[in-house]
């Protein structure tokens, strides 16, 4: 990665994903050093920053995360003047002066790989000197590769530039070209789970038999929501985002459908609807996937057993553990923190229904009038099976941050 033999990672931002990314790599110990840009002073000094790093209301204490219940404190060698500390033997350097990516001192600290977890710099087409900052600013500051912990956000009509790519580990991670790509989006937690639910079905049935699909994610709260009701900001039109997440079920939106097309391009040919509902839990989310499949002539209809067997076979064939199939009856807290999986298929709840749909041939595209005249009855019946599949995912640590950590390590290895 650099002339120094040590492996150095940069992390921009220390919010939910930033802190848990630090936890992941402190436990994994692939990188010898991690440079974290906080961009400001924290509390009254280094002790307040350490207090934040070593405790988490969702996942407990850092030492227990790394070593289990017998864990001893893992933060040592704190030097407030130098802004350094050791976490589980990994050197940590804290930067606290600059927030604009182009001004961060990555080059001074030999950082060539940066994970941007701020969620603020997601347009890959913005130049590095954009007034409010840009993901490309990290490149100007010395990084060679930047991984965004969220989907790219493109302006209307814009396309992803040639040096950028969106990947999900275990789905299209090989689309990353170490020579061409310097900006990598790790998609979102929902897209990560959804892609691992969709891909096995596409592989088993083929694109032509998948008539339509929709999904709803019952999603845990995120940091963008309000604890108590608040007056909307000027120009804001979604009034629900300003309501308390503590005691409401809140309808919202998700970009999972668009991001899925970046990961599985075939999905652009299918009418796909994605919806999101936020609920008052800290983490642990669920995708309800509904697909409509055209049945094959003179063959038995698709049943839940076949759907479950597809997922079971896929999970058994994988060596990475990104997909888990279970017949257990789970609740959301069961998938927090572990297992390490992009999606946990709840096979107990898989459902299918097969029925005939009447189609008026006169309303179908591509059938010439002369052909229609040969049909006495212009209404035909098509046998269709609707399947409902449930997939759990820990939208913070167990699913998303683990996938992000794997993506980060593979990119680092390609730079050596």
Short mmCIF file of N, CA and C in Angstrom, two decimals, residues 227-394:
data_model
loop_
_atom_site.label_atom_id
_atom_site.label_comp_id
_atom_site.label_asym_id
_atom_site.label_seq_id
_atom_site.Cartn_x
_atom_site.Cartn_y
_atom_site.Cartn_z
N UNK A 227 -35.33 11.96 18.48
CA UNK A 227 -35.73 11.30 19.72
C UNK A 227 -37.09 11.84 20.18
N UNK A 228 -37.29 13.14 20.05
CA UNK A 228 -38.56 13.78 20.38
C UNK A 228 -39.02 14.58 19.16
N UNK A 229 -40.31 14.86 19.08
CA UNK A 229 -40.84 15.63 17.96
C UNK A 229 -40.11 16.97 17.84
N UNK A 230 -39.86 17.36 16.60
CA UNK A 230 -39.14 18.61 16.35
C UNK A 230 -39.77 19.33 15.17
N UNK A 231 -39.69 20.66 15.20
CA UNK A 231 -40.21 21.48 14.10
C UNK A 231 -39.40 21.22 12.84
N UNK A 232 -40.05 20.96 11.69
CA UNK A 232 -39.30 20.71 10.45
C UNK A 232 -38.46 21.90 10.03
N UNK A 233 -37.33 21.62 9.41
CA UNK A 233 -36.47 22.68 8.89
C UNK A 233 -37.12 23.30 7.66
N UNK A 234 -36.67 24.49 7.31
CA UNK A 234 -37.22 25.22 6.17
C UNK A 234 -37.12 24.38 4.90
N UNK A 235 -38.23 24.24 4.20
CA UNK A 235 -38.24 23.56 2.92
C UNK A 235 -38.44 22.05 3.00
N UNK A 236 -38.39 21.47 4.19
CA UNK A 236 -38.55 20.03 4.32
C UNK A 236 -40.02 19.64 4.12
N UNK A 237 -40.24 18.57 3.35
CA UNK A 237 -41.60 18.18 3.02
C UNK A 237 -42.06 16.91 3.73
N UNK A 238 -41.13 16.08 4.19
CA UNK A 238 -41.49 14.85 4.89
C UNK A 238 -41.60 15.13 6.38
N UNK A 239 -42.82 15.33 6.85
CA UNK A 239 -43.04 15.71 8.23
C UNK A 239 -42.78 14.56 9.20
N UNK A 240 -42.81 13.32 8.70
CA UNK A 240 -42.65 12.17 9.59
C UNK A 240 -41.22 12.04 10.12
N UNK A 241 -40.25 12.56 9.37
CA UNK A 241 -38.86 12.46 9.82
C UNK A 241 -38.59 13.30 11.06
N UNK A 242 -39.51 14.17 11.39
CA UNK A 242 -39.34 15.02 12.56
C UNK A 242 -40.14 14.53 13.76
N UNK A 243 -40.73 13.32 13.64
CA UNK A 243 -41.48 12.75 14.74
C UNK A 243 -40.61 11.80 15.55
N UNK A 244 -40.95 11.62 16.79
CA UNK A 244 -40.16 10.80 17.71
C UNK A 244 -40.12 9.34 17.27
N UNK A 245 -38.91 8.79 17.15
CA UNK A 245 -38.76 7.37 16.82
C UNK A 245 -38.96 6.49 18.04
N UNK A 246 -38.98 7.08 19.22
CA UNK A 246 -39.08 6.28 20.45
C UNK A 246 -40.44 5.62 20.61
N UNK A 247 -41.47 6.23 20.04
CA UNK A 247 -42.82 5.69 20.28
C UNK A 247 -43.69 5.72 19.03
N UNK A 248 -43.06 5.61 17.86
CA UNK A 248 -43.82 5.62 16.62
C UNK A 248 -43.31 4.58 15.64
N UNK A 249 -44.21 4.06 14.82
CA UNK A 249 -43.85 3.36 13.59
C UNK A 249 -43.91 4.40 12.49
N UNK A 250 -42.82 4.59 11.76
CA UNK A 250 -42.71 5.71 10.84
C UNK A 250 -42.47 5.21 9.42
N UNK A 251 -43.35 5.60 8.51
CA UNK A 251 -43.16 5.28 7.11
C UNK A 251 -42.07 6.18 6.54
N UNK A 252 -41.18 5.60 5.75
CA UNK A 252 -40.11 6.38 5.14
C UNK A 252 -39.75 5.77 3.79
N UNK A 253 -38.64 6.14 3.24
CA UNK A 253 -38.24 5.66 1.92
C UNK A 253 -36.92 4.91 2.02
N UNK A 254 -36.62 4.15 0.97
CA UNK A 254 -35.33 3.46 0.88
C UNK A 254 -34.85 3.50 -0.56
N UNK A 255 -33.55 3.65 -0.71
CA UNK A 255 -32.95 3.63 -2.05
C UNK A 255 -32.47 2.25 -2.45
N UNK A 256 -32.95 1.22 -1.76
CA UNK A 256 -32.45 -0.14 -2.00
C UNK A 256 -32.71 -0.61 -3.42
N UNK A 257 -33.85 -0.23 -4.01
CA UNK A 257 -34.18 -0.68 -5.36
C UNK A 257 -33.18 -0.16 -6.38
N UNK A 258 -32.83 1.14 -6.27
CA UNK A 258 -31.85 1.72 -7.20
C UNK A 258 -30.47 1.14 -6.96
N UNK A 259 -30.09 1.02 -5.71
CA UNK A 259 -28.76 0.48 -5.40
C UNK A 259 -28.64 -0.97 -5.84
N UNK A 260 -29.74 -1.73 -5.76
CA UNK A 260 -29.71 -3.13 -6.16
C UNK A 260 -29.35 -3.27 -7.63
N UNK A 261 -29.80 -2.33 -8.46
CA UNK A 261 -29.48 -2.37 -9.88
C UNK A 261 -27.98 -2.17 -10.14
N UNK A 262 -27.30 -1.45 -9.24
CA UNK A 262 -25.86 -1.27 -9.38
C UNK A 262 -25.13 -2.58 -9.07
N UNK A 263 -25.75 -3.41 -8.21
CA UNK A 263 -25.12 -4.64 -7.75
C UNK A 263 -25.53 -5.83 -8.62
N UNK A 264 -26.83 -5.89 -8.96
CA UNK A 264 -27.36 -6.93 -9.83
C UNK A 264 -28.07 -6.22 -10.99
N UNK A 265 -27.37 -5.91 -12.08
CA UNK A 265 -27.93 -5.09 -13.17
C UNK A 265 -29.20 -5.68 -13.79
N UNK A 266 -29.39 -7.01 -13.76
CA UNK A 266 -30.57 -7.63 -14.34
C UNK A 266 -31.86 -7.12 -13.71
N UNK A 267 -31.77 -6.66 -12.46
CA UNK A 267 -32.96 -6.21 -11.77
C UNK A 267 -33.57 -4.96 -12.39
N UNK A 268 -32.83 -4.29 -13.27
CA UNK A 268 -33.38 -3.12 -13.97
C UNK A 268 -34.51 -3.53 -14.91
N UNK A 269 -34.56 -4.82 -15.29
CA UNK A 269 -35.59 -5.30 -16.21
C UNK A 269 -36.85 -5.77 -15.51
N UNK A 270 -36.88 -5.66 -14.19
CA UNK A 270 -38.01 -6.15 -13.41
C UNK A 270 -38.65 -4.98 -12.67
N UNK A 271 -39.97 -4.93 -12.72
CA UNK A 271 -40.65 -3.91 -11.92
C UNK A 271 -40.47 -4.19 -10.45
N UNK A 272 -39.64 -3.39 -9.79
CA UNK A 272 -39.28 -3.67 -8.40
C UNK A 272 -39.66 -2.48 -7.54
N UNK A 273 -40.36 -2.75 -6.45
CA UNK A 273 -40.78 -1.71 -5.52
C UNK A 273 -40.13 -1.97 -4.16
N UNK A 274 -39.56 -0.93 -3.56
CA UNK A 274 -38.93 -1.06 -2.25
C UNK A 274 -39.49 -0.01 -1.30
N UNK A 275 -39.93 -0.46 -0.14
CA UNK A 275 -40.50 0.42 0.87
C UNK A 275 -39.79 0.21 2.20
N UNK A 276 -39.91 1.19 3.09
CA UNK A 276 -39.24 1.09 4.38
C UNK A 276 -40.14 1.61 5.48
N UNK A 277 -40.11 0.90 6.61
CA UNK A 277 -40.83 1.33 7.81
C UNK A 277 -39.84 1.33 8.97
N UNK A 278 -39.72 2.43 9.66
CA UNK A 278 -38.82 2.53 10.81
C UNK A 278 -39.59 2.20 12.09
N UNK A 279 -38.94 1.43 12.96
CA UNK A 279 -39.56 1.03 14.22
C UNK A 279 -38.62 1.38 15.38
N UNK A 280 -39.16 1.52 16.59
CA UNK A 280 -38.33 1.97 17.73
C UNK A 280 -37.50 0.86 18.36
N UNK A 281 -36.54 0.32 17.59
CA UNK A 281 -35.53 -0.59 18.13
C UNK A 281 -34.16 -0.04 17.73
N UNK A 282 -33.11 -0.43 18.45
CA UNK A 282 -31.78 0.13 18.22
C UNK A 282 -31.11 -0.45 16.98
N UNK A 283 -31.25 -1.74 16.76
CA UNK A 283 -30.73 -2.38 15.55
C UNK A 283 -31.43 -3.72 15.40
N UNK A 284 -31.19 -4.39 14.28
CA UNK A 284 -31.88 -5.63 13.97
C UNK A 284 -33.07 -5.33 13.08
N UNK A 285 -32.95 -5.65 11.78
CA UNK A 285 -33.99 -5.29 10.81
C UNK A 285 -34.43 -6.53 10.03
N UNK A 286 -35.51 -6.38 9.28
CA UNK A 286 -36.12 -7.50 8.58
C UNK A 286 -36.60 -7.06 7.21
N UNK A 287 -36.27 -7.85 6.18
CA UNK A 287 -36.80 -7.62 4.84
C UNK A 287 -37.89 -8.66 4.57
N UNK A 288 -39.05 -8.18 4.12
CA UNK A 288 -40.11 -9.05 3.63
C UNK A 288 -40.09 -8.94 2.11
N UNK A 289 -39.64 -9.99 1.46
CA UNK A 289 -39.50 -10.01 0.00
C UNK A 289 -40.66 -10.78 -0.61
N UNK A 290 -41.33 -10.17 -1.59
CA UNK A 290 -42.45 -10.80 -2.29
C UNK A 290 -42.08 -10.88 -3.77
N UNK A 291 -42.09 -12.09 -4.33
CA UNK A 291 -41.77 -12.27 -5.75
C UNK A 291 -42.89 -13.04 -6.44
N UNK A 292 -43.08 -12.77 -7.73
CA UNK A 292 -44.04 -13.50 -8.55
C UNK A 292 -43.28 -14.23 -9.65
N UNK A 293 -43.43 -15.55 -9.68
CA UNK A 293 -42.72 -16.41 -10.61
C UNK A 293 -43.69 -17.08 -11.57
N UNK A 294 -43.33 -17.09 -12.84
CA UNK A 294 -44.16 -17.80 -13.82
C UNK A 294 -43.84 -19.29 -13.75
N UNK A 295 -44.88 -20.10 -13.64
CA UNK A 295 -44.70 -21.54 -13.57
C UNK A 295 -44.39 -22.13 -14.95
N UNK A 296 -43.71 -23.27 -14.95
CA UNK A 296 -43.41 -23.97 -16.20
C UNK A 296 -44.54 -24.93 -16.54
N UNK A 297 -44.81 -25.05 -17.83
CA UNK A 297 -45.92 -25.88 -18.31
C UNK A 297 -45.69 -27.35 -17.96
N UNK A 298 -46.73 -27.98 -17.46
CA UNK A 298 -46.73 -29.42 -17.16
C UNK A 298 -45.70 -29.82 -16.09
N UNK A 299 -45.35 -28.87 -15.24
CA UNK A 299 -44.45 -29.19 -14.13
C UNK A 299 -45.12 -28.81 -12.81
N UNK A 300 -44.76 -29.49 -11.72
CA UNK A 300 -45.38 -29.18 -10.43
C UNK A 300 -45.14 -27.72 -10.05
N UNK A 301 -46.10 -27.08 -9.39
CA UNK A 301 -45.91 -25.69 -8.99
C UNK A 301 -44.84 -25.55 -7.92
N UNK A 302 -44.29 -24.36 -7.84
CA UNK A 302 -43.25 -24.07 -6.85
C UNK A 302 -43.88 -24.01 -5.46
N UNK A 303 -43.30 -24.74 -4.53
CA UNK A 303 -43.77 -24.75 -3.15
C UNK A 303 -42.71 -24.17 -2.23
N UNK A 304 -43.12 -23.89 -1.00
CA UNK A 304 -42.20 -23.30 -0.03
C UNK A 304 -40.98 -24.18 0.20
N UNK A 305 -41.14 -25.50 0.12
CA UNK A 305 -40.03 -26.41 0.32
C UNK A 305 -38.94 -26.19 -0.72
N UNK A 306 -39.35 -25.90 -1.95
CA UNK A 306 -38.35 -25.67 -2.99
C UNK A 306 -37.63 -24.35 -2.76
N UNK A 307 -38.37 -23.32 -2.40
CA UNK A 307 -37.74 -22.02 -2.11
C UNK A 307 -36.74 -22.18 -0.98
N UNK A 308 -37.14 -22.84 0.08
CA UNK A 308 -36.24 -23.03 1.22
C UNK A 308 -35.02 -23.85 0.84
N UNK A 309 -35.22 -24.87 -0.02
CA UNK A 309 -34.09 -25.70 -0.42
C UNK A 309 -33.07 -24.89 -1.23
N UNK A 310 -33.55 -23.94 -2.01
CA UNK A 310 -32.65 -23.07 -2.78
C UNK A 310 -31.73 -22.29 -1.83
N UNK A 311 -32.33 -21.71 -0.80
CA UNK A 311 -31.52 -20.96 0.16
C UNK A 311 -30.62 -21.87 0.98
N UNK A 312 -31.14 -23.03 1.35
CA UNK A 312 -30.35 -23.97 2.13
C UNK A 312 -29.13 -24.43 1.34
N UNK A 313 -29.33 -24.76 0.06
CA UNK A 313 -28.21 -25.20 -0.79
C UNK A 313 -27.20 -24.09 -0.99
N UNK A 314 -27.69 -22.86 -1.21
CA UNK A 314 -26.79 -21.72 -1.40
C UNK A 314 -25.94 -21.49 -0.16
N UNK A 315 -26.56 -21.53 1.00
CA UNK A 315 -25.84 -21.31 2.26
C UNK A 315 -24.78 -22.39 2.48
N UNK A 316 -25.10 -23.63 2.13
CA UNK A 316 -24.16 -24.74 2.34
C UNK A 316 -22.97 -24.65 1.38
N UNK A 317 -23.21 -24.13 0.18
CA UNK A 317 -22.14 -24.04 -0.82
C UNK A 317 -21.17 -22.90 -0.53
N UNK A 318 -21.65 -21.89 0.16
CA UNK A 318 -20.81 -20.72 0.43
C UNK A 318 -19.77 -21.02 1.49
N UNK A 319 -18.59 -20.47 1.30
CA UNK A 319 -17.54 -20.60 2.31
C UNK A 319 -17.42 -19.34 3.17
N UNK A 320 -18.06 -18.26 2.73
CA UNK A 320 -17.92 -16.99 3.44
C UNK A 320 -18.97 -16.79 4.54
N UNK A 321 -20.03 -17.59 4.55
CA UNK A 321 -21.05 -17.45 5.58
C UNK A 321 -21.92 -16.23 5.45
N UNK A 322 -21.98 -15.62 4.26
CA UNK A 322 -22.76 -14.41 4.09
C UNK A 322 -24.27 -14.67 4.09
N UNK A 323 -24.67 -15.89 3.76
CA UNK A 323 -26.08 -16.25 3.79
C UNK A 323 -26.28 -17.38 4.79
N UNK A 324 -27.26 -17.21 5.66
CA UNK A 324 -27.59 -18.25 6.63
C UNK A 324 -29.06 -18.62 6.45
N UNK A 325 -29.33 -19.91 6.41
CA UNK A 325 -30.71 -20.40 6.39
C UNK A 325 -31.02 -21.05 7.73
N UNK A 326 -32.16 -20.71 8.29
CA UNK A 326 -32.53 -21.29 9.58
C UNK A 326 -34.01 -21.63 9.60
N UNK A 327 -34.34 -22.71 10.29
CA UNK A 327 -35.73 -23.08 10.52
C UNK A 327 -36.19 -22.61 11.90
N UNK A 328 -35.30 -21.95 12.64
CA UNK A 328 -35.65 -21.46 13.97
C UNK A 328 -36.62 -20.29 13.88
N UNK A 329 -37.31 -20.05 14.98
CA UNK A 329 -38.24 -18.92 15.07
C UNK A 329 -37.54 -17.79 15.81
N UNK A 330 -37.07 -16.80 15.05
CA UNK A 330 -36.26 -15.71 15.60
C UNK A 330 -37.09 -14.47 15.88
N UNK A 331 -36.55 -13.64 16.75
CA UNK A 331 -37.00 -12.26 16.89
C UNK A 331 -35.79 -11.37 16.62
N UNK A 332 -36.00 -10.08 16.50
CA UNK A 332 -34.93 -9.20 16.02
C UNK A 332 -33.69 -9.22 16.91
N UNK A 333 -33.86 -9.34 18.22
CA UNK A 333 -32.68 -9.32 19.09
C UNK A 333 -31.79 -10.55 18.90
N UNK A 334 -32.33 -11.61 18.30
CA UNK A 334 -31.54 -12.83 18.11
C UNK A 334 -30.44 -12.66 17.07
N UNK A 335 -30.55 -11.65 16.22
CA UNK A 335 -29.55 -11.51 15.16
C UNK A 335 -28.65 -10.29 15.37
N UNK A 336 -28.71 -9.71 16.54
CA UNK A 336 -27.86 -8.55 16.83
C UNK A 336 -26.45 -9.02 17.19
N UNK A 337 -25.47 -8.49 16.50
CA UNK A 337 -24.07 -8.79 16.81
C UNK A 337 -23.56 -10.06 16.20
N UNK A 338 -24.37 -11.08 16.16
CA UNK A 338 -24.00 -12.37 15.59
C UNK A 338 -25.30 -13.04 15.16
N UNK A 339 -25.31 -13.90 14.15
CA UNK A 339 -24.14 -14.37 13.40
C UNK A 339 -23.64 -13.34 12.40
N UNK A 340 -22.44 -13.63 11.89
CA UNK A 340 -21.82 -12.75 10.92
C UNK A 340 -22.39 -13.09 9.54
N UNK A 341 -23.49 -12.46 9.17
CA UNK A 341 -24.14 -12.80 7.91
C UNK A 341 -24.82 -11.58 7.31
N UNK A 342 -24.81 -11.52 5.97
CA UNK A 342 -25.52 -10.45 5.28
C UNK A 342 -27.02 -10.62 5.41
N UNK A 343 -27.48 -11.89 5.38
CA UNK A 343 -28.90 -12.19 5.47
C UNK A 343 -29.11 -13.51 6.20
N UNK A 344 -30.11 -13.54 7.06
CA UNK A 344 -30.51 -14.77 7.76
C UNK A 344 -31.93 -15.08 7.31
N UNK A 345 -32.08 -16.11 6.47
CA UNK A 345 -33.39 -16.48 5.93
C UNK A 345 -34.18 -17.25 6.98
N UNK A 346 -35.37 -16.73 7.30
CA UNK A 346 -36.24 -17.37 8.28
C UNK A 346 -37.15 -18.36 7.53
N UNK A 347 -36.62 -19.58 7.29
CA UNK A 347 -37.33 -20.57 6.49
C UNK A 347 -38.67 -20.98 7.05
N UNK A 348 -38.83 -20.86 8.36
CA UNK A 348 -40.08 -21.23 9.01
C UNK A 348 -41.25 -20.42 8.48
N UNK A 349 -40.99 -19.20 8.00
CA UNK A 349 -42.05 -18.29 7.57
C UNK A 349 -42.18 -18.16 6.06
N UNK A 350 -41.41 -18.91 5.28
CA UNK A 350 -41.54 -18.85 3.83
C UNK A 350 -42.93 -19.34 3.41
N UNK A 351 -43.58 -18.57 2.53
CA UNK A 351 -44.92 -18.94 2.07
C UNK A 351 -45.00 -18.85 0.56
N UNK A 352 -45.81 -19.72 -0.06
CA UNK A 352 -46.08 -19.66 -1.50
C UNK A 352 -47.56 -19.86 -1.75
N UNK A 353 -48.05 -19.22 -2.80
CA UNK A 353 -49.42 -19.42 -3.28
C UNK A 353 -49.38 -19.44 -4.80
N UNK A 354 -50.03 -20.46 -5.39
CA UNK A 354 -50.07 -20.59 -6.85
C UNK A 354 -51.49 -20.38 -7.34
N UNK A 355 -51.63 -19.57 -8.39
CA UNK A 355 -52.95 -19.28 -8.95
C UNK A 355 -52.81 -18.97 -10.43
N UNK A 356 -53.94 -19.03 -11.13
CA UNK A 356 -53.95 -18.67 -12.55
C UNK A 356 -54.37 -17.22 -12.70
N UNK A 357 -53.63 -16.50 -13.53
CA UNK A 357 -53.93 -15.10 -13.82
C UNK A 357 -54.45 -15.00 -15.25
N UNK A 358 -55.57 -14.35 -15.44
CA UNK A 358 -56.14 -14.18 -16.77
C UNK A 358 -55.49 -12.99 -17.47
N UNK A 359 -55.03 -13.22 -18.69
CA UNK A 359 -54.36 -12.18 -19.47
C UNK A 359 -55.12 -11.96 -20.77
N UNK A 360 -55.50 -10.72 -21.03
CA UNK A 360 -56.14 -10.37 -22.29
C UNK A 360 -55.05 -10.09 -23.31
N UNK A 361 -54.98 -10.95 -24.33
CA UNK A 361 -53.90 -10.84 -25.33
C UNK A 361 -53.98 -9.53 -26.11
N UNK A 362 -55.14 -8.93 -26.18
CA UNK A 362 -55.27 -7.67 -26.92
C UNK A 362 -54.51 -6.54 -26.23
N UNK A 363 -54.22 -6.73 -24.95
CA UNK A 363 -53.53 -5.69 -24.19
C UNK A 363 -52.04 -5.98 -24.03
N UNK A 364 -51.56 -7.02 -24.70
CA UNK A 364 -50.15 -7.38 -24.58
C UNK A 364 -49.33 -6.78 -25.71
N UNK A 365 -48.17 -6.27 -25.37
CA UNK A 365 -47.27 -5.68 -26.37
C UNK A 365 -46.59 -6.78 -27.18
N UNK A 366 -46.32 -6.48 -28.46
CA UNK A 366 -45.54 -7.39 -29.29
C UNK A 366 -46.35 -8.43 -30.02
N UNK A 367 -47.68 -8.48 -29.84
CA UNK A 367 -48.52 -9.43 -30.57
C UNK A 367 -49.22 -8.70 -31.71
N UNK A 368 -48.94 -9.13 -32.94
CA UNK A 368 -49.51 -8.46 -34.11
C UNK A 368 -50.99 -8.78 -34.26
N UNK A 369 -51.69 -7.87 -34.88
CA UNK A 369 -53.13 -8.01 -35.05
C UNK A 369 -53.48 -9.27 -35.82
N UNK A 370 -52.68 -9.61 -36.85
CA UNK A 370 -52.95 -10.80 -37.65
C UNK A 370 -52.85 -12.07 -36.81
N UNK A 371 -51.95 -12.06 -35.85
CA UNK A 371 -51.79 -13.22 -34.97
C UNK A 371 -52.99 -13.34 -34.04
N UNK A 372 -53.45 -12.21 -33.53
CA UNK A 372 -54.59 -12.22 -32.62
C UNK A 372 -55.85 -12.78 -33.28
N UNK A 373 -56.00 -12.54 -34.58
CA UNK A 373 -57.19 -13.00 -35.28
C UNK A 373 -57.30 -14.51 -35.30
N UNK A 374 -56.20 -15.20 -35.10
CA UNK A 374 -56.21 -16.66 -35.09
C UNK A 374 -56.68 -17.24 -33.76
N UNK A 375 -56.82 -16.36 -32.75
CA UNK A 375 -57.27 -16.81 -31.44
C UNK A 375 -58.78 -16.58 -31.30
N UNK A 376 -59.51 -17.67 -31.06
CA UNK A 376 -60.94 -17.54 -30.84
C UNK A 376 -61.21 -16.86 -29.50
N UNK A 377 -60.53 -17.32 -28.48
CA UNK A 377 -60.64 -16.73 -27.15
C UNK A 377 -59.35 -15.98 -26.87
N UNK A 378 -59.45 -14.68 -26.75
CA UNK A 378 -58.24 -13.87 -26.60
C UNK A 378 -57.85 -13.64 -25.13
N UNK A 379 -58.45 -14.37 -24.24
CA UNK A 379 -58.08 -14.35 -22.84
C UNK A 379 -57.45 -15.70 -22.49
N UNK A 380 -56.20 -15.66 -22.01
CA UNK A 380 -55.52 -16.90 -21.65
C UNK A 380 -55.16 -16.87 -20.16
N UNK A 381 -54.90 -18.05 -19.64
CA UNK A 381 -54.56 -18.18 -18.22
C UNK A 381 -53.08 -18.54 -18.06
N UNK A 382 -52.40 -17.83 -17.16
CA UNK A 382 -51.00 -18.10 -16.87
C UNK A 382 -50.88 -18.46 -15.40
N UNK A 383 -50.20 -19.57 -15.14
CA UNK A 383 -50.03 -20.00 -13.77
C UNK A 383 -48.85 -19.28 -13.14
N UNK A 384 -49.11 -18.62 -12.03
CA UNK A 384 -48.11 -17.80 -11.35
C UNK A 384 -48.06 -18.18 -9.88
N UNK A 385 -46.85 -18.25 -9.34
CA UNK A 385 -46.67 -18.49 -7.91
C UNK A 385 -46.11 -17.24 -7.25
N UNK A 386 -46.76 -16.84 -6.18
CA UNK A 386 -46.25 -15.73 -5.37
C UNK A 386 -45.57 -16.32 -4.14
N UNK A 387 -44.34 -15.88 -3.91
CA UNK A 387 -43.57 -16.37 -2.76
C UNK A 387 -43.24 -15.20 -1.84
N UNK A 388 -43.32 -15.44 -0.54
CA UNK A 388 -42.96 -14.45 0.47
C UNK A 388 -41.82 -15.03 1.29
N UNK A 389 -40.70 -14.28 1.33
CA UNK A 389 -39.49 -14.74 2.04
C UNK A 389 -39.08 -13.67 3.04
N UNK A 390 -38.67 -14.10 4.23
CA UNK A 390 -38.24 -13.19 5.30
C UNK A 390 -36.74 -13.32 5.51
N UNK A 391 -36.07 -12.18 5.53
CA UNK A 391 -34.63 -12.17 5.75
C UNK A 391 -34.24 -11.17 6.83
N UNK A 392 -33.61 -11.67 7.90
CA UNK A 392 -33.12 -10.81 8.98
C UNK A 392 -31.74 -10.24 8.64
N UNK A 393 -31.43 -9.06 9.17
CA UNK A 393 -30.08 -8.52 9.10
C UNK A 393 -29.85 -7.53 10.22
N UNK A 394 -28.67 -7.61 10.80
CA UNK A 394 -28.25 -6.61 11.78
C UNK A 394 -27.72 -5.43 10.97
#
